[in-house]
Every structure is written in structure tokens, then in C-alpha cells.
GROMACS .gro file of C-alpha atoms in nm:
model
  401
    1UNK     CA    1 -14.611   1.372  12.197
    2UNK     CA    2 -14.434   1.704  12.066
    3UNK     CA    3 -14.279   1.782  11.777
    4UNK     CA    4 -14.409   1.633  11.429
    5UNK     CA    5 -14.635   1.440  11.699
    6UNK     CA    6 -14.950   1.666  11.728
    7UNK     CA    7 -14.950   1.678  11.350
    8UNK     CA    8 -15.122   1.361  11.392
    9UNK     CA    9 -15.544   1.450  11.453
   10UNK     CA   10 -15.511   1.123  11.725
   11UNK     CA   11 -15.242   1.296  11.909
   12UNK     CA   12 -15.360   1.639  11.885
   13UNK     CA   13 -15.775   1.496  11.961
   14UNK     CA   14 -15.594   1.331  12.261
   15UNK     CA   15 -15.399   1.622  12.423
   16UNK     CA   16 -15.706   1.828  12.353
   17UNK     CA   17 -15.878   1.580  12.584
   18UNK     CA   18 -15.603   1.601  12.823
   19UNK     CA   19 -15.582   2.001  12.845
   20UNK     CA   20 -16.013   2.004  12.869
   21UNK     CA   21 -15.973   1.770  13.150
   22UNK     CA   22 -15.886   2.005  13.347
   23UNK     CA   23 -16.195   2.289  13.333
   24UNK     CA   24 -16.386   2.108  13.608
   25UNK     CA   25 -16.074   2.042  13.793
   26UNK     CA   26 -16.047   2.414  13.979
   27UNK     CA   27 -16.451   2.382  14.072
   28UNK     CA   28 -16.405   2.047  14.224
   29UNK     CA   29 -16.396   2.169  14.578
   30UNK     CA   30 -16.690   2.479  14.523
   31UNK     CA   31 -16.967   2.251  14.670
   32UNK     CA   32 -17.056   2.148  15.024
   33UNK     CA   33 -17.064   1.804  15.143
   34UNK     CA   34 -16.754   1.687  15.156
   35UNK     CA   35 -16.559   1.378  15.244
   36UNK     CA   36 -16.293   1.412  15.509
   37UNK     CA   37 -16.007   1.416  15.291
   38UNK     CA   38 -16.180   1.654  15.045
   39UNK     CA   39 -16.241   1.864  15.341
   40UNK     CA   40 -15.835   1.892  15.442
   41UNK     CA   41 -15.792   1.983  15.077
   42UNK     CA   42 -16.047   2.243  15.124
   43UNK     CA   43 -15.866   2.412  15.404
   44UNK     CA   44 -15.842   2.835  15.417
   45UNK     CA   45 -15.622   2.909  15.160
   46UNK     CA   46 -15.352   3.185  15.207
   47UNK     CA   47 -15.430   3.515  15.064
   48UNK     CA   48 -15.135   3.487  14.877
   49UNK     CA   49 -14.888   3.201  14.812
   50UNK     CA   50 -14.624   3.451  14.649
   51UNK     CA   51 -14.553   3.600  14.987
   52UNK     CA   52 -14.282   3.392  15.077
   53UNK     CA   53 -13.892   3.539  15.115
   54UNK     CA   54 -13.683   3.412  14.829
   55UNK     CA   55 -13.367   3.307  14.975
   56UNK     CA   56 -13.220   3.184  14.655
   57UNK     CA   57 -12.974   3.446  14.633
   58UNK     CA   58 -12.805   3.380  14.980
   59UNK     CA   59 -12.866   3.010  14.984
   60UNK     CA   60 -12.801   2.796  14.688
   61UNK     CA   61 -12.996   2.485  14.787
   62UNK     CA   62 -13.322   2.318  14.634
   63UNK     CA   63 -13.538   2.060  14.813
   64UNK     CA   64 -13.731   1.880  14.515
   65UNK     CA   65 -14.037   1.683  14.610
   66UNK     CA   66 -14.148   1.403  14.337
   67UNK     CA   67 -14.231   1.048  14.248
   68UNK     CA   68 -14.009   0.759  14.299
   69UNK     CA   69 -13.863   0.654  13.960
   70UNK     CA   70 -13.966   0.984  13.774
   71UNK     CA   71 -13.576   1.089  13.714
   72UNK     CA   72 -13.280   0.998  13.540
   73UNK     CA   73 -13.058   0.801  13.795
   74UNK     CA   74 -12.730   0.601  13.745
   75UNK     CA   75 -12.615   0.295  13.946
   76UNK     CA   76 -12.511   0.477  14.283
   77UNK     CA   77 -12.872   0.655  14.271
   78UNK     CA   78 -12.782   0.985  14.153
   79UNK     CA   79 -12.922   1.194  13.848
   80UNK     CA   80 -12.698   1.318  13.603
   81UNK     CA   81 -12.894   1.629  13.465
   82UNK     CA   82 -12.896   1.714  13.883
   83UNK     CA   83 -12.510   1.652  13.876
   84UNK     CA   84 -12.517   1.911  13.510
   85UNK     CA   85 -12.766   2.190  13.658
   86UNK     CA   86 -12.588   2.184  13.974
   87UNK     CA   87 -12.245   2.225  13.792
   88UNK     CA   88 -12.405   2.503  13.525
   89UNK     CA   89 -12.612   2.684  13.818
   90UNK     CA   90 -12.440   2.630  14.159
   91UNK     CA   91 -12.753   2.513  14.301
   92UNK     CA   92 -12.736   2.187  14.515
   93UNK     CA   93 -12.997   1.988  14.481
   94UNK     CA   94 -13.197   1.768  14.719
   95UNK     CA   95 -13.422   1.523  14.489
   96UNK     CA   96 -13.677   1.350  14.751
   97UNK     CA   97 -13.870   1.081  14.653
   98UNK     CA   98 -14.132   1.107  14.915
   99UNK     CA   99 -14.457   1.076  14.696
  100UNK     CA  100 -14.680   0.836  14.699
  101UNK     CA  101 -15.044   0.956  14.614
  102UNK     CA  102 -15.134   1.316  14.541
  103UNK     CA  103 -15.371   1.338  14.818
  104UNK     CA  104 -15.142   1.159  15.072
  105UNK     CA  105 -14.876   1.391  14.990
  106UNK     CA  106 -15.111   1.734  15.046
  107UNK     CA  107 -15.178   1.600  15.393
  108UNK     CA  108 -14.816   1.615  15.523
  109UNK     CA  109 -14.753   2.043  15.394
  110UNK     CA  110 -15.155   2.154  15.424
  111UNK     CA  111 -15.056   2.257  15.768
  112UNK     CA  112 -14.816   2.523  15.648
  113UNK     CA  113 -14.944   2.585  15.310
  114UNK     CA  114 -15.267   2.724  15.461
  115UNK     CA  115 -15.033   2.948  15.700
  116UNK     CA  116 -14.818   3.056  15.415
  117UNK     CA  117 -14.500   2.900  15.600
  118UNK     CA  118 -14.246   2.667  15.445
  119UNK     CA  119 -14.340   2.328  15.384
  120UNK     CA  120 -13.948   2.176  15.330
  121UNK     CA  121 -13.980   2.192  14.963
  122UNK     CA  122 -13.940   2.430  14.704
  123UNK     CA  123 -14.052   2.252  14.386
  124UNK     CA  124 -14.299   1.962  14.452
  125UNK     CA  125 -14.426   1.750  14.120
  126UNK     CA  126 -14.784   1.660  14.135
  127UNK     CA  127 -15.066   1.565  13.914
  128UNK     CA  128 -15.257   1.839  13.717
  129UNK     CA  129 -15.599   1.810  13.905
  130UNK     CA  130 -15.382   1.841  14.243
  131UNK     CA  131 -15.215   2.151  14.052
  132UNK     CA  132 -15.506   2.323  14.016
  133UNK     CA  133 -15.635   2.260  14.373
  134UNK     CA  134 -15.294   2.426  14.519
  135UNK     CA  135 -15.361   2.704  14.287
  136UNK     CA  136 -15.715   2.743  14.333
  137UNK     CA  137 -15.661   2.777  14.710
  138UNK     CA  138 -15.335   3.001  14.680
  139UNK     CA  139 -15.077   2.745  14.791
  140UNK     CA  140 -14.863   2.837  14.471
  141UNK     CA  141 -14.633   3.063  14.403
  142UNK     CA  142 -14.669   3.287  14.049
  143UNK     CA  143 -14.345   3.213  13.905
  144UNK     CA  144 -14.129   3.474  13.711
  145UNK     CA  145 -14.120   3.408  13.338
  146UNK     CA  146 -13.820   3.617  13.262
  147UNK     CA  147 -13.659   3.335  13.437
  148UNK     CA  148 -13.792   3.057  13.248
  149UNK     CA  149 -13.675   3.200  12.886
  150UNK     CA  150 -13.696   2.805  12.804
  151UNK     CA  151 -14.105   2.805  12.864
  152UNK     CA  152 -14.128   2.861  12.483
  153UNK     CA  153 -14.047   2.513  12.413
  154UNK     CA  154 -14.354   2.418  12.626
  155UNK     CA  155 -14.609   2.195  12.391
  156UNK     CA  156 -14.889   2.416  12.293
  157UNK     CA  157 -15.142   2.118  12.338
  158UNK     CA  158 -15.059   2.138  12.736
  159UNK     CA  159 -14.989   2.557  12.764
  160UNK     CA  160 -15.333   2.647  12.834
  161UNK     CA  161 -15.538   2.447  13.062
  162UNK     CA  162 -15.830   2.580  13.256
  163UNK     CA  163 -15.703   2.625  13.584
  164UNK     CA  164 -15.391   2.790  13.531
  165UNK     CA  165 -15.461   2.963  13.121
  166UNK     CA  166 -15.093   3.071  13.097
  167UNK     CA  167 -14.887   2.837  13.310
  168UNK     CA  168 -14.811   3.116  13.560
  169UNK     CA  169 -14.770   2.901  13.828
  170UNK     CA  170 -14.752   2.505  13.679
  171UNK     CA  171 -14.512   2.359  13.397
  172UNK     CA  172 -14.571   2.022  13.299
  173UNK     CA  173 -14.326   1.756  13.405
  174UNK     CA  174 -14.416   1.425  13.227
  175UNK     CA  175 -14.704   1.293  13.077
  176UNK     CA  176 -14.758   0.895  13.029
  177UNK     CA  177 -15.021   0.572  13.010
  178UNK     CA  178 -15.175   0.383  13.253
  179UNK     CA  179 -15.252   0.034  13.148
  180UNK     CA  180 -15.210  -0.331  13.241
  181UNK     CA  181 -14.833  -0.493  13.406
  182UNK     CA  182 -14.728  -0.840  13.484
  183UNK     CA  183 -14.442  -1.066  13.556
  184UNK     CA  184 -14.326  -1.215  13.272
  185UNK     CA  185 -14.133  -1.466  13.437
  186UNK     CA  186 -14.409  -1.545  13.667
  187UNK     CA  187 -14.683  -1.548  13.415
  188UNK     CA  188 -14.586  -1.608  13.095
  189UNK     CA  189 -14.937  -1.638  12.968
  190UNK     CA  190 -14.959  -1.260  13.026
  191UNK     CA  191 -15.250  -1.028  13.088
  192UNK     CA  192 -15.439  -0.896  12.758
  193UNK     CA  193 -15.720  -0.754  12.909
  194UNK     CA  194 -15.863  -0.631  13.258
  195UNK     CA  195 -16.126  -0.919  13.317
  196UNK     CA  196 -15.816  -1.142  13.311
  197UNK     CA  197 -15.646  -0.993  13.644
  198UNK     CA  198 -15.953  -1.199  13.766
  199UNK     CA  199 -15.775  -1.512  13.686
  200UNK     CA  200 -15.825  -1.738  14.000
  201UNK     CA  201 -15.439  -1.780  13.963
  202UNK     CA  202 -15.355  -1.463  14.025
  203UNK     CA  203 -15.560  -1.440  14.348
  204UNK     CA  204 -15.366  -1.243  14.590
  205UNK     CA  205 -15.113  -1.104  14.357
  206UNK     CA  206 -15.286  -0.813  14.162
  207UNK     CA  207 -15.247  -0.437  14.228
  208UNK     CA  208 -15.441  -0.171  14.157
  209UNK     CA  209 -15.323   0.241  14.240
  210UNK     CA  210 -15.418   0.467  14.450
  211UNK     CA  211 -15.497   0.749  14.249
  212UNK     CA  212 -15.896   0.700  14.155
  213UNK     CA  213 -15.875   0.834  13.813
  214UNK     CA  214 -15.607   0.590  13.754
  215UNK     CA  215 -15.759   0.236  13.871
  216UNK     CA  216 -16.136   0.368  13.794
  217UNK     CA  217 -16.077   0.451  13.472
  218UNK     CA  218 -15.940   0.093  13.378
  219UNK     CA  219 -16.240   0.001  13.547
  220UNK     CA  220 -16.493   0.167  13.359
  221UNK     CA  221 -16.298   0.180  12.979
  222UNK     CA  222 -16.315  -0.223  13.087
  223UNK     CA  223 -16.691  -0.202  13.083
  224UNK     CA  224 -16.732  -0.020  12.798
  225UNK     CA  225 -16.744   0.318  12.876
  226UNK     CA  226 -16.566   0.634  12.739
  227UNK     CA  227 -16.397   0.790  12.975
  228UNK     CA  228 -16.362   1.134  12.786
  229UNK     CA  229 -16.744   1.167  12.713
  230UNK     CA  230 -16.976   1.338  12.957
  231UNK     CA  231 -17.247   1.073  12.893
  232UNK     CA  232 -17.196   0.853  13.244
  233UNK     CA  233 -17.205   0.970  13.576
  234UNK     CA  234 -17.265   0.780  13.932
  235UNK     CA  235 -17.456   0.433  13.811
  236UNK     CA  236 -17.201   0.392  13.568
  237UNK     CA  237 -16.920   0.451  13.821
  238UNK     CA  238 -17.092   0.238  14.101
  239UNK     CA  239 -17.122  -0.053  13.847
  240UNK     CA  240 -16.742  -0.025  13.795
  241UNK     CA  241 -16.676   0.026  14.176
  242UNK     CA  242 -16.854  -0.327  14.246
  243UNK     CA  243 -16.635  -0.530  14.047
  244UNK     CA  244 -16.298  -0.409  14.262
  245UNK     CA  245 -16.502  -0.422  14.599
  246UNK     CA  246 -16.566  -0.762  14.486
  247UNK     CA  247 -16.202  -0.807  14.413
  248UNK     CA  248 -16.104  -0.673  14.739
  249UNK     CA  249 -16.330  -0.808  14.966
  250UNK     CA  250 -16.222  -1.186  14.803
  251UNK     CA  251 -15.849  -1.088  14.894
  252UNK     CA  252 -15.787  -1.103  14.504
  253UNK     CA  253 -15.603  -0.772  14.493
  254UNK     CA  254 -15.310  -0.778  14.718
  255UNK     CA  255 -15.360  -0.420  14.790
  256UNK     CA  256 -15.403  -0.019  14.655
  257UNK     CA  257 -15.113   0.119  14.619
  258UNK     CA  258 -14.927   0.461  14.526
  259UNK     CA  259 -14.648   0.431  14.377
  260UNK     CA  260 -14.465   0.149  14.625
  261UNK     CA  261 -14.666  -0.047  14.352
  262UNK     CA  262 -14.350  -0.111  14.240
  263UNK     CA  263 -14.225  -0.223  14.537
  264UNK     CA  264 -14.498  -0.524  14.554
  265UNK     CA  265 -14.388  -0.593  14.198
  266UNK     CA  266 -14.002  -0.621  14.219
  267UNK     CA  267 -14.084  -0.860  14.529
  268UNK     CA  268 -14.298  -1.106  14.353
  269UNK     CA  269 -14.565  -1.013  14.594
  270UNK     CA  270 -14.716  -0.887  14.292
  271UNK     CA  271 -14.765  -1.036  13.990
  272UNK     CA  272 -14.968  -0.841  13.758
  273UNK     CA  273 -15.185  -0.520  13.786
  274UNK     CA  274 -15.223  -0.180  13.690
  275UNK     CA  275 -14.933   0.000  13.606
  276UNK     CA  276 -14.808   0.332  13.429
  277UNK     CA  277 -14.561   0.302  13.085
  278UNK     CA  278 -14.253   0.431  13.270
  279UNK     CA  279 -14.259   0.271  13.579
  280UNK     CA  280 -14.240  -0.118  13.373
  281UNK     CA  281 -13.899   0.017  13.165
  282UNK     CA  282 -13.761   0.168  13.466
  283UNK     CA  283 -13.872  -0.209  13.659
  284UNK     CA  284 -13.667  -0.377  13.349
  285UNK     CA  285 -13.398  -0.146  13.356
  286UNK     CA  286 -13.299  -0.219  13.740
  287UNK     CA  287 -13.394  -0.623  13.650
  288UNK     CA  288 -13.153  -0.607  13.363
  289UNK     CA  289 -13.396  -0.772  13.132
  290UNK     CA  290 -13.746  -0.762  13.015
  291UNK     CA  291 -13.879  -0.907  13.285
  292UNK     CA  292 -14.189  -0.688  13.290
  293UNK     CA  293 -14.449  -0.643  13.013
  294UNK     CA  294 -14.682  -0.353  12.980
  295UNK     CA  295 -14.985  -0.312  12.724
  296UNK     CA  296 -15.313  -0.115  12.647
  297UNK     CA  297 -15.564  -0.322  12.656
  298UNK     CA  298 -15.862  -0.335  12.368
  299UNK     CA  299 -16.089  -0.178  12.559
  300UNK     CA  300 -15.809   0.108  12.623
  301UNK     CA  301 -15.577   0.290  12.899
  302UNK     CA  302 -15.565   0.595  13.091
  303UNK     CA  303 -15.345   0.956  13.008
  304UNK     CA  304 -15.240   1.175  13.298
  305UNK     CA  305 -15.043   1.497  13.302
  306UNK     CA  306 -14.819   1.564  13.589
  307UNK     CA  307 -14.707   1.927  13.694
  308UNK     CA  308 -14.425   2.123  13.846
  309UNK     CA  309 -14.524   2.389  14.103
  310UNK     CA  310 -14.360   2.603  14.351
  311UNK     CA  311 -14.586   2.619  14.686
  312UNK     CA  312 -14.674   2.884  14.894
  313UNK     CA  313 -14.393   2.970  15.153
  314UNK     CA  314 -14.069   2.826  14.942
  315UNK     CA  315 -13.754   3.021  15.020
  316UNK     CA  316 -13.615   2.932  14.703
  317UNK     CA  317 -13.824   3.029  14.423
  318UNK     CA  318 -13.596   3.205  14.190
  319UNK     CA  319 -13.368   2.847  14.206
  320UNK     CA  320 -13.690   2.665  14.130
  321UNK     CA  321 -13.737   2.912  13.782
  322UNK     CA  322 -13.351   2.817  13.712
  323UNK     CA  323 -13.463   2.421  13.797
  324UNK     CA  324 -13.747   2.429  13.562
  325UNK     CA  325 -13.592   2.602  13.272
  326UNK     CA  326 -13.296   2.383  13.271
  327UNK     CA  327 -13.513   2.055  13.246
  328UNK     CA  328 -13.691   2.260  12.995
  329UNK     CA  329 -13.390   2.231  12.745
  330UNK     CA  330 -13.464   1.955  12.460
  331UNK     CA  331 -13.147   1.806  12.505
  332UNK     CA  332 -13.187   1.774  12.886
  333UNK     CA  333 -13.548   1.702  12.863
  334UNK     CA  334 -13.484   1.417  12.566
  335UNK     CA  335 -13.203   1.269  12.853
  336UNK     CA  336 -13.472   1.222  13.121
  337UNK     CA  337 -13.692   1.104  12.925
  338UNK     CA  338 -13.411   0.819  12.779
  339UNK     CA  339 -13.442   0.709  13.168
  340UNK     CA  340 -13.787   0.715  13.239
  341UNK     CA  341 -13.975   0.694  12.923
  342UNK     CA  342 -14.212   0.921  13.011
  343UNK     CA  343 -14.418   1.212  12.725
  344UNK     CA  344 -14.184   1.477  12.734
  345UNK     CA  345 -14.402   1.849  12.700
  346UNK     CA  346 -14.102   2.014  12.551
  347UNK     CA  347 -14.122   2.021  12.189
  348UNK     CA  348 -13.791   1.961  12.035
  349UNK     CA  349 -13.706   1.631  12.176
  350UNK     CA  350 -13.842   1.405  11.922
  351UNK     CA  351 -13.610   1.575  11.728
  352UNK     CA  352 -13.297   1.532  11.970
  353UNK     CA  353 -13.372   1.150  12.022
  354UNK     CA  354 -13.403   1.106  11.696
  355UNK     CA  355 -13.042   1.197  11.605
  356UNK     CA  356 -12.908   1.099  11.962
  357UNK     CA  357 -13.132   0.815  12.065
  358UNK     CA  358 -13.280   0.628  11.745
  359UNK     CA  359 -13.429   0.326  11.957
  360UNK     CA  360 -13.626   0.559  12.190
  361UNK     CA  361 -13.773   0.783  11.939
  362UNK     CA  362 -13.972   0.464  11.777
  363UNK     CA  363 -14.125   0.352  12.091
  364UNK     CA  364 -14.486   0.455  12.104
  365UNK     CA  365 -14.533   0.477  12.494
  366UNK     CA  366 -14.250   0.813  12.471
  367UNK     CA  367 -14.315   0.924  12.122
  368UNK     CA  368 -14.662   0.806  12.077
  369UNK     CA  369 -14.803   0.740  11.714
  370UNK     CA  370 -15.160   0.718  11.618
  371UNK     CA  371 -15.226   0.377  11.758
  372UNK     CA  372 -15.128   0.436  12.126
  373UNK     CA  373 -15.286   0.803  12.136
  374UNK     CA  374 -15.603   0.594  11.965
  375UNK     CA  375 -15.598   0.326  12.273
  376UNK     CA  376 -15.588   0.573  12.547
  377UNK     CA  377 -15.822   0.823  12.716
  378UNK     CA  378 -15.834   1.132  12.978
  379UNK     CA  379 -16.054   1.087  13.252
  380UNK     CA  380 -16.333   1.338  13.189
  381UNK     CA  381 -16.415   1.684  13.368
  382UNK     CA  382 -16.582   1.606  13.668
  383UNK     CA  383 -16.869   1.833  13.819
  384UNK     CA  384 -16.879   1.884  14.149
  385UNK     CA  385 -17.098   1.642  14.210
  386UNK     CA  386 -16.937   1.404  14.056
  387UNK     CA  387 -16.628   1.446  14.211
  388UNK     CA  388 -16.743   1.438  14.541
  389UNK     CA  389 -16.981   1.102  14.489
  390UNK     CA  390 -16.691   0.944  14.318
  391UNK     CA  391 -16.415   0.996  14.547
  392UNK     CA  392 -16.654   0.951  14.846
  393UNK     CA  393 -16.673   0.574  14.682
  394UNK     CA  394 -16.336   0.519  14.623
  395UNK     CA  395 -16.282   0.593  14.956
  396UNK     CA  396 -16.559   0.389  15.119
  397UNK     CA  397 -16.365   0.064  14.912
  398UNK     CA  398 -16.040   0.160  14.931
  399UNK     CA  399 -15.953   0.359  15.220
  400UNK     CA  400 -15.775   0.597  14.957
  401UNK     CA  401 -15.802   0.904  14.829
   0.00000   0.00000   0.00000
């Protein structure tokens, strides 16, 4: 995505997309009227989420908060780059995979973000419209560039966005696709497009995620409609929303799911569904085969940005800075993203894998090339409105969100 890579205009028209996704993003909460969840989100923020006492000096521990599957791990379950920073740094490490769903997430620390107090984390990973939430409402810590020397290999297309204009208090993590997954094994036919999850043989064994940008922009690319464009609003969105109430309501999809998606899929509860890039080569990887197949459909997938931050009342902020400029080394970066085949932000490690890992530098869901960027799209800026009417749906169908 870095590199040569925004050369490209597809690559650089799509991370454009993905950076000007975000202006609405720090507005979503301005309006009254909201939904129950929206309202916890919109709890009193803390004057000022840099208050907290730094402990990193006297303490040399680190309580990560992330996504399952979103680091490099080896057979017993532990990460070699943790194993390497820990050994270069002296800082110990706690990696918890404890995230399911942005929103679900929020709900467990909004307690003691909104007091300022420690949460149990010091570095939580989270998606860049929950980013600029945190920051909006001061539940995130400025962080201290002079310790993050390694910031200047940051992409350029993701340095900027709205909500936080000089990264002061995000850094991109990953980047990847959303698009379509199913058993191989089970259904060898396979699943080219979205209307085809609607095969009456795969009644009861389709997921769909929790995150609404995620499953309703499937949706609504599957009906024609551009995502990225600011020329749909609510009747396009309900239209979308009826086809997976339908879905639901029949029992077709199994479920809606965060990310123990994958858990319904390893089982062979779950045969096909939506899915992101990474997850299906980390699904293969612990299979031992190609077991899985992913795609982007015709009518085209989704492209998310997911963001380091350090919240309001971590004790160990200065270890967080060392955390995020280690994994913002091209070498390191390039080795995480050999596990999860993820879109790196740090520029350099097309470069690396090229040299050091040939086969991952070609494929297009890590590196992408014109044709992926071309098939995939950022869920537009939502107005208030918007936002509000859209999640307020999701919820009413899902329970989610």
C-alpha cells in the first residue's frame, strides 16, 4: 500500500478515500437523539486524557489491548517481534486479545476513561472512526514524538486524517479488505458474489460482522451503490438493511459476529460469509492448507484503517511510544505483516519483503496493485444524521453496534 504502491492513481484515489473518511467521523456524536449505545459513547469526556502518571520508568510492563489474530504468533502462541522488543527494550509485554467489536470494547473502559483513571491497558488498537471518538472526547493521551523517531516512515496517504491532522495521538496499525469467505472443503462451488450467500444450501451457515460499516457496506456495494460517494443516504441504506433482516429473521445467517467470526468458521458452524483478507490466511495458516478462500466480489469490498492509541489514564505511556516505534521499523513491520497479511502504513516494507519475502510482496490483498485498490471502497463520511439513523438500524436488526 506504501512504497512504489501510491505511485499507482488507484492506490493513491483509494487511500485518499480512506484518509477523507474520516472528516465526518469526529462530528458523529455533535447531534442529539441518540441511540443507547451512541449515548455511552457520548459520555463526559475528561478534560484531559494526558493527565495520567507515567509509570514507565519504574515499571517496565505493557498491557496491549487488540484483535484476535492481528499479530505475528508461533506455534506455542507467542509473538516473536514481542519476544525482540521485549529483549531490545526491557519492556514485558502483555498482548490481550480481548476485542471483539469497537463499540463492545468502549463499553468495558468508558467507566474510567470518562474519570481519567486506568482502564488495564496502555495501548488499545481500534478502528479509525472509534479513534477519533476517544480523541474527540479526550480519552487519549497526546503522545511524545521525540519518542517515536520511527513516525517518519508513516505512509503519507494515512498521516493526516481529519480527526487527528498530525497523528498526535493515533498511528495506524493495519489496514486490509473486507469481502466474501467460505469453506472450501465444505463448498467447493464457492461464493462469487453476495446474492449467492443466499443459496438455500447455505441456510444457517453464513456470517456476517458486527461492525456496520463492514457488513452494510457489502450490502449496499451488492446493490449497486458507491459507497465512497455522498449521493445515498437513509432509503438507500434501509433498502440494503431489508435484505439481511430478511436473512436473519429466516435463520439464514447463523449469527453477527465480531471477530469470534472465526471461531464459527474453524468449527464448520460456518460455512461462508463476510470476512476480512487477513483473518482467511491466518484461518489457512492454523488449518495447514488452503482450506479457506477469500475474494472481492464484482460489485466490490470494503477498506478499513485500524489505529493505535494510548487512552486516557495509562501508566505506561512512554513504553507505549517505545511499543509503537519499534513496530514502526520496516523490517519489524514487513515481519508482522508476513503473519497476518494485513496493509502495512510504514513505507519501506514493500521494499523489505521484496528482498526477504518474494511470495508475499506479489500478493495483492498485502501489497495491493491496481486491481484490488480498483475493487474496493471506504465507507463514506457520514453526517450526523446519518450516522445516527444508520446505526440506530443496525441496531434495531442486529442487536449490534
Amino acid at each position: 500500500m506504501t512504497r512504489p504502491l501510491p505511485q499507482d492513481p488507484a492506490i493513491q484515489q483509494l487511500m485518499l478515500q480512506a484518509k477523507q473518511s474520516q472528516l465526518s467521523r469526529r462530528r458523529l456524536l455533535q447531534g442529539a437523539g441518540l441511540g443507547a449505545s451512541a449515548l455511552a459513547l457520548a459520555a463526559c469526556a475528561a478534560p484531559d486524557g494526558s493527565d495520567a502518571n507515567d509509570i514507565s520508568d519504574s515499571d517496565n510492563k505493557l498491557v496491549w489491548a487488540s484483535w484476535p489474530s492481528y499479530i505475528d504468533e508461533d506455534l506455542s502462541g507467542r509473538s516473536p517481534t514481542l519476544k525482540a522488543f521485549y529483549e531490545e527494550s526491557g519492556v514485558e509485554v502483555e498482548y490481550k486479545a480481548v476485542i471483539e467489536d469497537n463499540v463492545g470494547f468502549y463499553l468495558t473502559m468508558k467507566d474510567q476513561l470518562s474519570l481519567g483513571e486506568p482502564t488495564g491497558v496502555d495501548i488499545i488498537c481500534v478502528s479509525d472512526w472509534m479513534a477519533a471518538r476517544l480523541i474527540r472526547f479526550g480519552y487519549a493521551q497526546e503522545m511524545d514524538a521525540a519518542n517515536i523517531p520511527n513516525k517518519a516512515n508513516l505512509t503519507e496517504s494515512l498521516a493526516s486524517p481529519d480527526f487527528d491532522p498530525d497523528r498526535s495521538y493515533s498511528l495506524p496499525w493495519q489496514s486490509g479488505f473486507i469481502g466474501l469467505a467460505w469453506n472450501a472443503e465444505e463448498y467447493p462451488r464457492g461464493v462469487l458474489s453476495v446474492d449467492q450467500l443466499w443459496n438455500e444450501e447455505l441456510k444457517g451457515k453464513v456470517v456476517v460482522l458486527a461492525e456496520m460499516r463492514h457488513t452494510m457496506g457489502m450490502l449496499l456495494l451488492a446493490q449497486g451503490i458507491d459507497i465512497a460517494e455522498e449521493d445515498w443516504g437513509i432509503e438507500e441504506y434501509k433498502k440494503a438493511s431489508a435484505v439481511l433482516e430478511e436473512h436473519l429473521t429466516s435463520k439464514h445467517i447463523l449469527g453477527v459476529y465480531g471477530s469470534d467470526y472465526l471461531d464459527k468458521l474453524k468449527s464448520g458452524e460456518a460455512i461462508a460469509g463476510f470476512a476480512r483478507a487477513g483473518d482467511v490466511v491466518v484461518l489457512n495458516a492454523q488449518a495447514g492448507y488452503e482450506k479457506f478462500k477469500f475474494l472481492l466480489p464484482g460489485s466490490g469490498g470494503t477498506f478499513f484503517t485500524d489505529s493505535l492509541v494510548i487512552p486516557a489514564g495509562a501508566q505506561h505511556k512512554a513504553s507505549a511510544e517505545k511499543l509503537m516505534n519499534f513496530y514502526y521499523d520496516p523490517a519489524v513491520a514487513t515481519e508482522v505483516v508476513e503473519w497476518i497479511h494485513c496493509v502495512s502504513p510504514v513505507d519501506g516494507t514493500l521494499e523489505f519483503a521484496i528482498e526477504n519475502f518474494p511470495k508475499l510482496a506479489s500478493n495483492q490483498f498485502t501489497f495491493p496493485n491496481a486491481t484490488a485498490m480498483s475493487r474496493a471502497r471506504t465507507f463514506r463520511t457520514l453526517s450526523t444524521t446519518d450516522d445516527q439513523s444508520f446505526n440506530a438500524e443496525f441496531r434495531r436488526i442486529t442487536g449490534k453496534g
